[in-house]
Structure formats: C-alpha cells, structure tokens
Amino acid sequence: MALEVTQILLNAQSPDGSVRKLAEENLKKFQEQFLPSFLLSLAHELANNDKPAESRKLAGLILKNSLDAKEAHRKSELVQAWVSLDPGLKSQIKASLLQTLSSLVADARHTSAQVIAKVAGIELPRGEWPDLVGTLLANMGGPQVEQPSHLKQATLETLGYVCEEVSADVLAQDQVNSILTAVVQGMNTLESNNDVRLAATEALYNALDFAQSNFENDMERDYIMRVVCEATLSPDVRVRQAAFECLVCIASTYYEKLVPYMQDIFTIASKAVREDEEPVALQAIEFWSSICDEEIEIQEEYGSGFTGDSEVPYFQFIKQALPALVPLLLETLTKQEEDQDQDEGAWNLSMAGGTCLGLVARTVGDEIVPLVMPYVQENISKQDWRCREAATYAFGSILEGPSLEQLTPLVNIALNFMLNAVKDENNHVKDTTAWTLSRIFEFLHGPNVDNPVITPANLPVILGVLLGSIKDVPNVVEKVCGAIYFLAQGYEDSGGSSSPLSPFFQGIVHALLLTADREDAGDSRLRASAYETLNEVVRCSTEDTATIVMQLVPVIMQKLGQTLEMQIVSSDDREKQSELQALLCGVLQVIIQKLGASESTKYGMLQYSDQMMGLFLRVFACRSATVHEEAMLAIGALAYATGAEFGKYMNEFYRFLEMGLQNFEEYQVCAITVGVVGDICRALDDKILPFCDGIMTQLLKDLSSNQLHRSVKPPIFSCFGDIALAIGEHFEKYLMYAMPMLQSAAELSAQTANQDDEMTDYNNQLRNGIFEAYSGIFQGFKNTKPELMIPFANHILQFIESVYQDKDRDDTVSKAAVGVMGDLADTLGTNSSVLFRNSAFYKDFLDECSSSDDQQLKETADWARATIDHILSG
C-alpha cells in the first residue's frame, strides 16, 4: 500500500541541514525496509496533480535512481529488486507513470518519461510489458482523435528515452515502424507545436539505431531524410539544432546511404554555418566532422587501394566538397571569443571550424594545402589579432594529413615567423602559435623524417624562444610545454650516447621545475603539463645527461616530502596535495625506469631506494585514489629495478598491496596493483612465496566478485601466470582454486564470441589473460611436477581450438594461443602426444600463424610446431 510521503520529500529539500538530513535518513530507511510500498508511494506522488511540483519531481528522481545506477553491480541489484516485486504492484506503478504523461506540470511529465524508460529497459528484454509501445502510440491520437500537445510531447520524449535505453534487437520491426511513423509525424511541418516537434526530433535521434531496415527502403529513407532536412529550417532554434544532431548521427550510422542527399545537406549546412545561431552552426560543422571521421576510418581500415567497383562504400564526399567546404571553414576561424584562450572548456565556432579543418586535412591530405595557404599568407601579418590568430590556427590544423614533401618547404619558411609570433602582443595569437609549434615538432621532426625542420643550426634559436616564453601567462606556457614535449620526443631514437638536446638539457629541466612551482601553476593545467613534459624530456634523454637525471632524484624526493607537511584545511588543499603527490610520484617512476635500465646508472639510483620507498609508503597514508595509482606504479618500477633487494620492503608494503587489491570502488587502482604484483613476482622470484597465500586469496576473491569492474579480470589471470612462474612447484596448492576459475572464464569467452566491437576487444583481453596464466603455470611446473597439468590438457587444447574458430581474435591472442600450445607440448612431453594426434585443427592454426606478417607470431608458431613435432616423433 502507498503511504503519504509529500512532507518527507519536501523536508529532503529543506535549506535547514538538520531537517534535510533527517528526511534523507527516513527515506533511506523506508526504501531499505519497505521497498514495495516505497516505490508505489513515490509513483503515486509523481502522478498526483494536487501535490507540489517540488515533491513530485524528487519522487520521480528517487524512483528513477531506484531502478538504475552507474556501477554495474549496484545496477544489477536494483534490477533484481524490481524483477522480484509482485506483478500487481508493478502494474500499479506503471499505470501511475503512464498517467503522469498527461500532467500539466512539465517536470512531472519529463521525470515520468525517464522512469518509464528505465522500467522498459528492465522489462522489454525479458518479454514483459508487451503493451507499452501500443499504449504510448495511442497517446499520439489519430485522424479522429486529437490529443493535447503536452501529452504528445511527453509521449514522444518517452519513446525517445525507451529507444535510448533498450538495444535495437529488443523491439519487433512492426513496433519500430510504428514508433518511427509517430516520431516522423511529430517532426512534420504540419505540427504547429514546437515543443512536440522538438520532442519528436530528439526521439528520432535516439531511434536511428533501430531504423536499419527503414534506411534500406528507398521510399522510407527519402521520407525520413526529407523530414529531418525540413526540421533544420524550423523557426525554433532548438528544433534546428536537434535536426542537425540527427544528421550528424545519420552521417556516422548510414554513411553508405547518403549519396542522394549530400547536395541538399551541403546547402542547408553551409547556410547554417554562415547565418544561424551558434548552437545550430556548431552541429552543422559537426556533420562534416562526422563525415571526415567515417572516411578517415575507411582509409585506415582498407588503405588507399580503392577501385570503382570496390565493395566498401567510399564516396569521397569531403574531396568532392573541398572547394566550397574549406572556404566555409576558414570563414569560421575569425569568430573567436575574447577569453577563449583562458577557458579550458571553451567550444565555439572558430574552434569547431579549426577542428573540422584538421579532420579534412587528414581525410584528403595534400589537396588541402593549396586551398589553405593563400588564406594563411593573406592574414598572418594583419593588424587585427583575429586574422593573425585564425591564419596561425589554419596552418597548425593542416599539419597532420598532407605529405612531408608538401609540408616541409612551407614549414621551413614559416618557422622563423612562428618563433617571432610567440612574442606577439596578443595572448590568443601567442597561445595558438605555441600550439602550432608543438604540431610542427610532433609531425615534422624525428628520426623517421628525411628532411627534419629542426637542424643543429636552428635548435639553439628554437630553445631560446621556448625557454624565453616559459615565463608567459599560464595558457601560453602550457602550450610551450607541449612544444618542448614533442621536441624532446623527436630525439628519442636518435641513437648513440648523446642527443642534440643534451647541451640544453639542464636548462630545460631547470625551467620546467620553476614552471611547476609557479604560484599560478594551478591554472590551465600548467603544473601537470610542466611535469608531463619533464617526464618526456627525462625519458628521451641519453647517457651523457644521466648525472643530471640522477641529481633530480633528491630534488623530486624533497618536493614529495614537502607535500606530506602541507597544511590541509579545505578540500581544495587536499586536492592540490593529491595532484602534486601524483605528479611527483609519476616523475620518480620515469626516473627509476630511466636510470634502472642501464647498469652504469642503476647502482647510483638504488642508493636512494630506501628513501623513495619510505616516501611512497607515507604517500599511501594520505588515501587518495590518484595518489594510490601513481605511487603504486612508481613502486612497480622500483621493484623491477631493485630485483631481489625489493624483498626487504615487502613486510611494510604488503598491507598497502592488499588494500590496493581490495579496492573495488576505484577499479583502476586495483588493476594497477595487480600489475605491480606481477612486477614484484619478476623481481623476487620464489622469495615472494611467504606473501602468496594472501595475494592469491585476494585475487580469487576479486575474480568471484560481481562488484569489481570486468576490465580488471584479464590482468588477474595474467597475474596467476606471473605467480606460478615465480614460485614454480609451490603453485600446486593453488591449482584446485585457480584452474576452475580459468576453465569457467574460457567457457564464458567461447560463449561471448561474435558480439559488438567493445565486447570483442574485451574478449580478446580476457583470452590473452587466460593464455598468459596457462603459459606461466606450464612453465612453472615444467622442471618439477609437469604431471599436475595432465588432467587439464584436453580442456586447454579445446579452448585453443575455440579461439582458432573465432575470426575476431587479434594477433596478440593468436600468438598467446600458439605459445600455450607449445608450452603444453614442452611441459607434458610425450604425455600430450595422443592429444595432438587426435587433434585436426592445430596444424591449420600453426600454418595460418606461420604465414602471418607479424614476425613474433611467425616465430612463436614455428617454435610451437618444432616442439610438437619433437614429441610426436619421440
């Protein structure tokens, strides 16, 4: 039965903190102890037109949050709670929700639409609530029945949310047809109410995924496209914007169907960019960006060998539109906002135009250069800062895509000009110039560039300008740091013990440290940018600057120590402390990796390892997720560098390791900790044995948990392999727990083949993790107790066969699979010969891998074949 909840809902919104807290506690108690009555009471509150708007809105919001959550495990619990409710009670709740759609209160209608969609998301895939779509469509009226506009608006909004909530295969095609008919009628120019047209246009956006078969039908597609294009001309700016959003979605979903409509779309999109209000113009530009994305993806996937009869639809829309599209985009570049360089989240016409121009350059390559360069030359020196900034932005935007042959001569001419422009009187121009320099260094500098634009002659000049500009305002300096970052990266593989950057190394490091310490380093991500650049400069350094890198260790440790003494009064102080600790741990990680990689520097760095470890352990005590991640990564690097010596830290570190493995909430922390367990296994070998019971217990708990994000599970399986490899025969005690987990994961992996791209990627990660586990376990037992793996060999071979049958596997998985096949033969010897003799697939799999272009895959397959042949001939 429903209870009176109005007052408690109003109290939960009271300005008085104590009243509000009490009301929130009572609501929570009510929900936990009497869920059915709680939900029904909220639904009645939402549906009751005599109740205050505030209580109705909150009732709907709580109802929605009782059905859905971001965390997968919580969502699963809420869904199960709803499914378990009495069917009669659910019917009452659903009736109240549908009734609310006719309310005159807009907030109540809107909230009810959202809740109906959440219920539909649970019930429709289960074959429940079969009359929902029919009931909603009846609200739209017909030739004989004219329904109120507010009911039609709320119904269309609901249909849109339902389409957003359920996957395309849940609704029958006749239901999809009926929904699309209602939606398209609501968008029609005959519909006089703009709120209805808006709701219909937004609903179509969500329904487009369902319209596959409708887009295959010429007449239906023509009609949908005509209505969308007409909606872009609506007198209501909201409808125009929503209509262009539909076109953006159509561009990416139905690219291959666009040919008949492109001329009209180009006309209306160009008019919108030039004349319409900014929200509409932005979406019109986004349409072209979407077309670029599609055509770039086609080129990347299929290369450039397209013929007229190619099966892949590739219409080169951007190439055809180029002569008109590029001038249109260039026009937008002078429509900057005065303070956009200060606002990190700024997005306006000039930024959208420049971004699209960059995508066009990637799509058509060299052909864009002659269309953009006259604009650059004409505007780069004008008095008006808008023209100078626009010309610089245009030049920077086309540096990725065209060939080096086209760009190098232009950049050689422009470089000195750009270096001078970093000192321009206008901040916008300086900001964009520094960004353009970073693009030049990213794309036209490095060991793979035949004619690099940076030479021994101009390098001192370039660094003089960059280091001279590093005292500028934060947003400019953040871009200067980016330029130094790519400058350093270009020398990464320069070879030898020295780099052209070496003579300037100390000055760069000093400047970046000063920048990170600036009072205003919190603005424009400046502090983070300075430390990220320092990391790259260190990472790409050479032997001749190792002593300077070594001198950095005590400097960074001192800074990290100072963060532990910071006065923490407010949440801002805590945030600043966390950010600093994360950045400084990150710098130490890079230094450890750099110095630890060479025998000549490793010993000197290890003199500091006790102090570093002490600092990392103190940082853990601050308990912040980001700090946890960075400190954990730094400890992983230290373990790798120190090897067996790391054992002396384990007693003190172990409790933090365990905390990391238990951190379900911040699953990235858990994943990183799992990786660090692997690092420690490689460092300590069997000296990790005393800690293995605790680690394996926690890893098995993690795998059994439905609260832990699925992305952590593949690394856990890999970690089984690391542990087995480290402790060898001692892994026997864990076999009875680990193998059933691996087997059930392997079976799950076989069942989830042929899913969407995201699931395919995850499945490949999962299989890779399983194979890494098997490989480590086989190798761990090889010399002492190989017979322990005989009972599992048949299942493992069957799993490899199921992976072979799946054409969605990637090369990494193939390599891991044939590697395990070789490990199985190598470890079990003649005990596995019967299995291979009875197996028809393995030769085909090895043949396929041996003919791969991937050298590592080829070598692994050849090794596996030789190993199997050896045991079969024995």
JSON list of C-alpha atoms in Angstrom, two decimals, residues 538-615:
[
{"chain": "A", "resi": 538, "resn": "VAL", "atom": "CA", "xyz": [63.92, 12.56, -18.97]},
{"chain": "A", "resi": 539, "resn": "ARG", "atom": "CA", "xyz": [62.53, 9.53, -20.81]},
{"chain": "A", "resi": 540, "resn": "CYS", "atom": "CA", "xyz": [64.12, 10.61, -24.10]},
{"chain": "A", "resi": 541, "resn": "SER", "atom": "CA", "xyz": [67.46, 11.63, -22.57]},
{"chain": "A", "resi": 542, "resn": "THR", "atom": "CA", "xyz": [70.78, 9.95, -23.33]},
{"chain": "A", "resi": 543, "resn": "GLU", "atom": "CA", "xyz": [73.73, 8.66, -21.29]},
{"chain": "A", "resi": 544, "resn": "ASP", "atom": "CA", "xyz": [75.60, 11.98, -21.31]},
{"chain": "A", "resi": 545, "resn": "THR", "atom": "CA", "xyz": [72.87, 13.63, -19.21]},
{"chain": "A", "resi": 546, "resn": "ALA", "atom": "CA", "xyz": [72.43, 10.74, -16.74]},
{"chain": "A", "resi": 547, "resn": "THR", "atom": "CA", "xyz": [74.22, 12.65, -13.96]},
{"chain": "A", "resi": 548, "resn": "ILE", "atom": "CA", "xyz": [71.70, 15.50, -14.26]},
{"chain": "A", "resi": 549, "resn": "VAL", "atom": "CA", "xyz": [68.82, 12.98, -14.12]},
{"chain": "A", "resi": 550, "resn": "MET", "atom": "CA", "xyz": [70.47, 11.48, -11.03]},
{"chain": "A", "resi": 551, "resn": "GLN", "atom": "CA", "xyz": [70.64, 14.94, -9.41]},
{"chain": "A", "resi": 552, "resn": "LEU", "atom": "CA", "xyz": [66.88, 15.24, -9.97]},
{"chain": "A", "resi": 553, "resn": "VAL", "atom": "CA", "xyz": [66.15, 12.34, -7.60]},
{"chain": "A", "resi": 554, "resn": "PRO", "atom": "CA", "xyz": [66.80, 14.20, -4.29]},
{"chain": "A", "resi": 555, "resn": "VAL", "atom": "CA", "xyz": [65.11, 17.34, -5.70]},
{"chain": "A", "resi": 556, "resn": "ILE", "atom": "CA", "xyz": [61.88, 15.49, -6.55]},
{"chain": "A", "resi": 557, "resn": "MET", "atom": "CA", "xyz": [62.02, 13.50, -3.29]},
{"chain": "A", "resi": 558, "resn": "GLN", "atom": "CA", "xyz": [62.31, 16.73, -1.33]},
{"chain": "A", "resi": 559, "resn": "LYS", "atom": "CA", "xyz": [59.27, 18.16, -3.14]},
{"chain": "A", "resi": 560, "resn": "LEU", "atom": "CA", "xyz": [57.32, 14.95, -2.43]},
{"chain": "A", "resi": 561, "resn": "GLY", "atom": "CA", "xyz": [58.36, 15.15, 1.23]},
{"chain": "A", "resi": 562, "resn": "GLN", "atom": "CA", "xyz": [57.10, 18.74, 1.40]},
{"chain": "A", "resi": 563, "resn": "THR", "atom": "CA", "xyz": [53.63, 17.65, 0.23]},
{"chain": "A", "resi": 564, "resn": "LEU", "atom": "CA", "xyz": [53.40, 15.44, 3.31]},
{"chain": "A", "resi": 565, "resn": "GLU", "atom": "CA", "xyz": [53.88, 18.51, 5.52]},
{"chain": "A", "resi": 566, "resn": "MET", "atom": "CA", "xyz": [51.23, 20.64, 3.75]},
{"chain": "A", "resi": 567, "resn": "GLN", "atom": "CA", "xyz": [48.57, 22.25, 5.92]},
{"chain": "A", "resi": 568, "resn": "ILE", "atom": "CA", "xyz": [45.27, 20.68, 4.84]},
{"chain": "A", "resi": 569, "resn": "VAL", "atom": "CA", "xyz": [42.39, 22.95, 5.85]},
{"chain": "A", "resi": 570, "resn": "SER", "atom": "CA", "xyz": [39.97, 22.71, 2.92]},
{"chain": "A", "resi": 571, "resn": "SER", "atom": "CA", "xyz": [39.03, 20.24, 0.20]},
{"chain": "A", "resi": 572, "resn": "ASP", "atom": "CA", "xyz": [40.96, 22.47, -2.25]},
{"chain": "A", "resi": 573, "resn": "ASP", "atom": "CA", "xyz": [44.11, 21.96, -0.15]},
{"chain": "A", "resi": 574, "resn": "ARG", "atom": "CA", "xyz": [43.53, 18.21, -0.20]},
{"chain": "A", "resi": 575, "resn": "GLU", "atom": "CA", "xyz": [43.02, 18.27, -3.98]},
{"chain": "A", "resi": 576, "resn": "LYS", "atom": "CA", "xyz": [46.22, 20.27, -4.53]},
{"chain": "A", "resi": 577, "resn": "GLN", "atom": "CA", "xyz": [48.17, 17.89, -2.28]},
{"chain": "A", "resi": 578, "resn": "SER", "atom": "CA", "xyz": [46.81, 14.85, -4.16]},
{"chain": "A", "resi": 579, "resn": "GLU", "atom": "CA", "xyz": [47.61, 16.36, -7.56]},
{"chain": "A", "resi": 580, "resn": "LEU", "atom": "CA", "xyz": [51.16, 17.24, -6.51]},
{"chain": "A", "resi": 581, "resn": "GLN", "atom": "CA", "xyz": [51.82, 13.83, -5.00]},
{"chain": "A", "resi": 582, "resn": "ALA", "atom": "CA", "xyz": [50.51, 12.06, -8.09]},
{"chain": "A", "resi": 583, "resn": "LEU", "atom": "CA", "xyz": [52.66, 14.19, -10.41]},
{"chain": "A", "resi": 584, "resn": "LEU", "atom": "CA", "xyz": [55.82, 13.82, -8.30]},
{"chain": "A", "resi": 585, "resn": "CYS", "atom": "CA", "xyz": [55.38, 10.05, -7.93]},
{"chain": "A", "resi": 586, "resn": "GLY", "atom": "CA", "xyz": [54.99, 9.99, -11.72]},
{"chain": "A", "resi": 587, "resn": "VAL", "atom": "CA", "xyz": [58.30, 11.83, -12.19]},
{"chain": "A", "resi": 588, "resn": "LEU", "atom": "CA", "xyz": [60.08, 9.44, -9.83]},
{"chain": "A", "resi": 589, "resn": "GLN", "atom": "CA", "xyz": [58.61, 6.46, -11.71]},
{"chain": "A", "resi": 590, "resn": "VAL", "atom": "CA", "xyz": [60.05, 7.75, -15.01]},
{"chain": "A", "resi": 591, "resn": "ILE", "atom": "CA", "xyz": [63.46, 8.48, -13.39]},
{"chain": "A", "resi": 592, "resn": "ILE", "atom": "CA", "xyz": [63.57, 4.98, -11.81]},
{"chain": "A", "resi": 593, "resn": "GLN", "atom": "CA", "xyz": [62.77, 3.39, -15.18]},
{"chain": "A", "resi": 594, "resn": "LYS", "atom": "CA", "xyz": [65.35, 5.53, -16.97]},
{"chain": "A", "resi": 595, "resn": "LEU", "atom": "CA", "xyz": [68.24, 5.08, -14.54]},
{"chain": "A", "resi": 596, "resn": "GLY", "atom": "CA", "xyz": [67.33, 1.46, -13.75]},
{"chain": "A", "resi": 597, "resn": "ALA", "atom": "CA", "xyz": [67.56, 0.48, -17.44]},
{"chain": "A", "resi": 598, "resn": "SER", "atom": "CA", "xyz": [71.33, 0.93, -17.58]},
{"chain": "A", "resi": 599, "resn": "GLU", "atom": "CA", "xyz": [73.86, -0.88, -15.41]},
{"chain": "A", "resi": 600, "resn": "SER", "atom": "CA", "xyz": [76.05, 2.24, -15.34]},
{"chain": "A", "resi": 601, "resn": "THR", "atom": "CA", "xyz": [73.34, 4.32, -13.62]},
{"chain": "A", "resi": 602, "resn": "LYS", "atom": "CA", "xyz": [71.27, 1.70, -11.77]},
{"chain": "A", "resi": 603, "resn": "TYR", "atom": "CA", "xyz": [73.63, 1.46, -8.78]},
{"chain": "A", "resi": 604, "resn": "GLY", "atom": "CA", "xyz": [73.65, 5.22, -8.17]},
{"chain": "A", "resi": 605, "resn": "MET", "atom": "CA", "xyz": [69.85, 5.37, -8.30]},
{"chain": "A", "resi": 606, "resn": "LEU", "atom": "CA", "xyz": [69.47, 2.43, -5.92]},
{"chain": "A", "resi": 607, "resn": "GLN", "atom": "CA", "xyz": [71.32, 4.46, -3.25]},
{"chain": "A", "resi": 608, "resn": "TYR", "atom": "CA", "xyz": [68.04, 6.36, -2.94]},
{"chain": "A", "resi": 609, "resn": "SER", "atom": "CA", "xyz": [65.70, 3.37, -2.98]},
{"chain": "A", "resi": 610, "resn": "ASP", "atom": "CA", "xyz": [65.18, 3.20, 0.82]},
{"chain": "A", "resi": 611, "resn": "GLN", "atom": "CA", "xyz": [64.27, 6.89, 0.95]},
{"chain": "A", "resi": 612, "resn": "MET", "atom": "CA", "xyz": [61.99, 6.63, -2.06]},
{"chain": "A", "resi": 613, "resn": "MET", "atom": "CA", "xyz": [60.18, 3.62, -0.68]},
{"chain": "A", "resi": 614, "resn": "GLY", "atom": "CA", "xyz": [59.74, 5.39, 2.66]},
{"chain": "A", "resi": 615, "resn": "LEU", "atom": "CA", "xyz": [58.16, 8.36, 0.88]}
]
